[in-house]
Each structure stands twice: as structure tokens, then as C-alpha cells.
Amino acid sequence: MIKIKLFCIAIFVFLIYGCSFKTEAKAPIKYDFYYNQQGCVAKINPKKIYIENVKALELVDTRQILVYADKNQIKYLNDARYASLPSEMFYKALLKGFYANCNAKPVFTYNKGDLKLSVKLLAMHARDNYAEISIAYELKQDEKVLKSGIIEKRNSFEDKSSSTIFNAINKSSNEIIDELLIQIL
């Protein structure tokens, strides 16, 4: 009888304290976009441009890093996430890109006569061995559409580690911003 009691107590203790031995899942690494072009030294008569908050498709605007697998199966990286929503990160990178350009002066309050840029993030993912981003944009002045279009950039990566995938996505975002600046200014 004493052996049964001791055995029951041992099992009870094991069940109570066994959960404390459980290893915790490693927190995912968080990545944020950075725009890495050199800034302008002297702006001469730059165009004032109001950049609206970037919008994104629902599938794109998640902190999880999207990876398309075989047969367009949607997966996410387990060990990495974006630091904030892609629409917010891309907006921040856009601002840095426009501030670095000598022909643009971003403003935060729209006034009649200013240029207004709207951007929608259509895709941001990894597939096979490349990262891809695509945006749609529209440039207006006083409700008149001056330019609009779609820009898509791809960058390949060698290994499928989360840091390599993110670096390829970030490089694509930098190239899109550079191309956008060329197209609208």
C-alpha cells in the first residue's frame, strides 16, 4: 500500500513539474526593411510630393514572411517575421528613398498643387530561389492622374535561410523604390 502511495505521489510530482522541463520555442528573428542609397547633398528646386500610406493586399500585409512552395502552396518562414506590417515598412523605406533623392521633397500635409503618390503592395514573397515584390502606383496632381503603373522586381538567393530570403526581399524593395523614383521624377 505504501509503495502504491509513493508511486502515485511520484507520478503526480512528475506531472506537475514535468511541464517546467519543457523547452520553450525559440522566438523568431524579426526583420525590418532598410533603404540603403546615399542621400542627396544639395537639393535644387525639388518637387513637393505627398506620399499616402501604403496599402497592401491582405495576403501580403502580414508579419509572417510568405514563401510559395510547390504547386503554389502557401507557407511561411517559421524562424523569422517582419518587425512590422510590410505596408508600414515599405512606407518608411519610400520616405527614406524620396528624402535621399535630390528631385523630391516629401511633405506630410497635402496642399493643392502638390504631387500625391498612392502605392499598393501587390506581392512580397519568396518562390523557388528568388524573392519578388510588385507594386502598383498612381501619381496625381490636383486629382489629375499624371502617371500610373506596375513595377516588379526579383532577386535570386543561393540558400533558403531566412536571412538570405529577407535580404533578397529587401534588395527587391530598394530596387522598386529606385525604379519608382526614375519613373515619376
Short mmCIF file of C-alpha atoms in Angstrom, two decimals, residues 65-140:
data_model
loop_
_atom_site.label_atom_id
_atom_site.label_comp_id
_atom_site.label_asym_id
_atom_site.label_seq_id
_atom_site.Cartn_x
_atom_site.Cartn_y
_atom_site.Cartn_z
CA ILE A 65 7.27 36.05 -44.36
CA LEU A 66 5.38 34.43 -47.23
CA VAL A 67 7.00 31.59 -49.17
CA TYR A 68 5.35 29.83 -52.09
CA ALA A 69 6.17 26.13 -52.18
CA ASP A 70 5.49 23.50 -54.83
CA LYS A 71 2.23 23.89 -56.75
CA ASN A 72 1.67 27.41 -55.30
CA GLN A 73 1.22 26.06 -51.79
CA ILE A 74 1.38 28.95 -49.31
CA LYS A 75 3.79 28.61 -46.41
CA TYR A 76 5.52 30.97 -44.01
CA LEU A 77 9.01 31.01 -42.54
CA ASN A 78 8.96 29.53 -39.04
CA ASP A 79 12.07 31.21 -37.69
CA ALA A 80 11.57 34.78 -38.94
CA ARG A 81 8.95 37.53 -39.09
CA TYR A 82 8.76 41.13 -40.21
CA ALA A 83 9.21 43.69 -37.43
CA SER A 84 6.00 45.42 -38.55
CA LEU A 85 3.48 45.08 -41.36
CA PRO A 86 5.01 45.15 -44.86
CA SER A 87 2.86 48.17 -45.79
CA GLU A 88 4.37 50.14 -42.88
CA MET A 89 7.93 49.00 -43.62
CA PHE A 90 7.58 49.85 -47.32
CA TYR A 91 6.13 53.29 -46.49
CA LYS A 92 9.10 54.01 -44.24
CA ALA A 93 11.53 52.86 -46.96
CA LEU A 94 9.68 55.03 -49.52
CA LEU A 95 10.09 58.09 -47.33
CA LYS A 96 13.81 57.41 -46.93
CA GLY A 97 14.15 56.89 -50.67
CA PHE A 98 12.38 60.12 -51.53
CA TYR A 99 14.38 62.07 -48.94
CA ALA A 100 17.58 60.65 -50.44
CA ASN A 101 16.58 61.86 -53.93
CA CYS A 102 17.60 65.37 -55.00
CA ASN A 103 14.46 65.93 -57.08
CA ALA A 104 11.88 65.18 -54.38
CA LYS A 105 10.79 66.77 -51.13
CA PRO A 106 8.27 64.64 -49.22
CA VAL A 107 5.61 66.61 -47.36
CA PHE A 108 3.28 65.32 -44.67
CA THR A 109 0.29 67.56 -45.35
CA TYR A 110 -1.23 67.62 -48.81
CA ASN A 111 -1.78 71.06 -50.34
CA LYS A 112 -3.31 71.90 -53.71
CA GLY A 113 -0.62 71.77 -56.38
CA ASP A 114 1.49 69.15 -54.59
CA LEU A 115 2.08 65.80 -56.19
CA LYS A 116 0.27 62.90 -54.49
CA LEU A 117 1.63 59.36 -54.69
CA SER A 118 -0.50 56.30 -53.95
CA VAL A 119 1.19 52.90 -53.71
CA LYS A 120 -0.35 49.45 -53.32
CA LEU A 121 1.82 46.46 -52.42
CA LEU A 122 0.65 43.60 -54.64
CA ALA A 123 3.20 40.89 -53.88
CA MET A 124 6.05 40.30 -51.46
CA HIS A 125 7.22 36.71 -51.20
CA ALA A 126 9.87 34.12 -51.88
CA ARG A 127 9.39 31.44 -54.51
CA ASP A 128 11.85 28.72 -55.53
CA ASN A 129 15.18 30.57 -55.45
CA TYR A 130 14.09 34.20 -55.81
CA ALA A 131 12.33 36.93 -53.85
CA GLU A 132 9.71 39.03 -55.58
CA ILE A 133 7.97 42.31 -54.85
CA SER A 134 5.46 44.09 -57.05
CA ILE A 135 3.64 47.37 -56.55
CA ALA A 136 1.02 49.42 -58.34
CA TYR A 137 1.36 53.19 -58.16
CA GLU A 138 -0.51 56.30 -59.19
CA LEU A 139 0.87 59.84 -59.24
CA LYS A 140 -1.69 62.67 -59.20
#
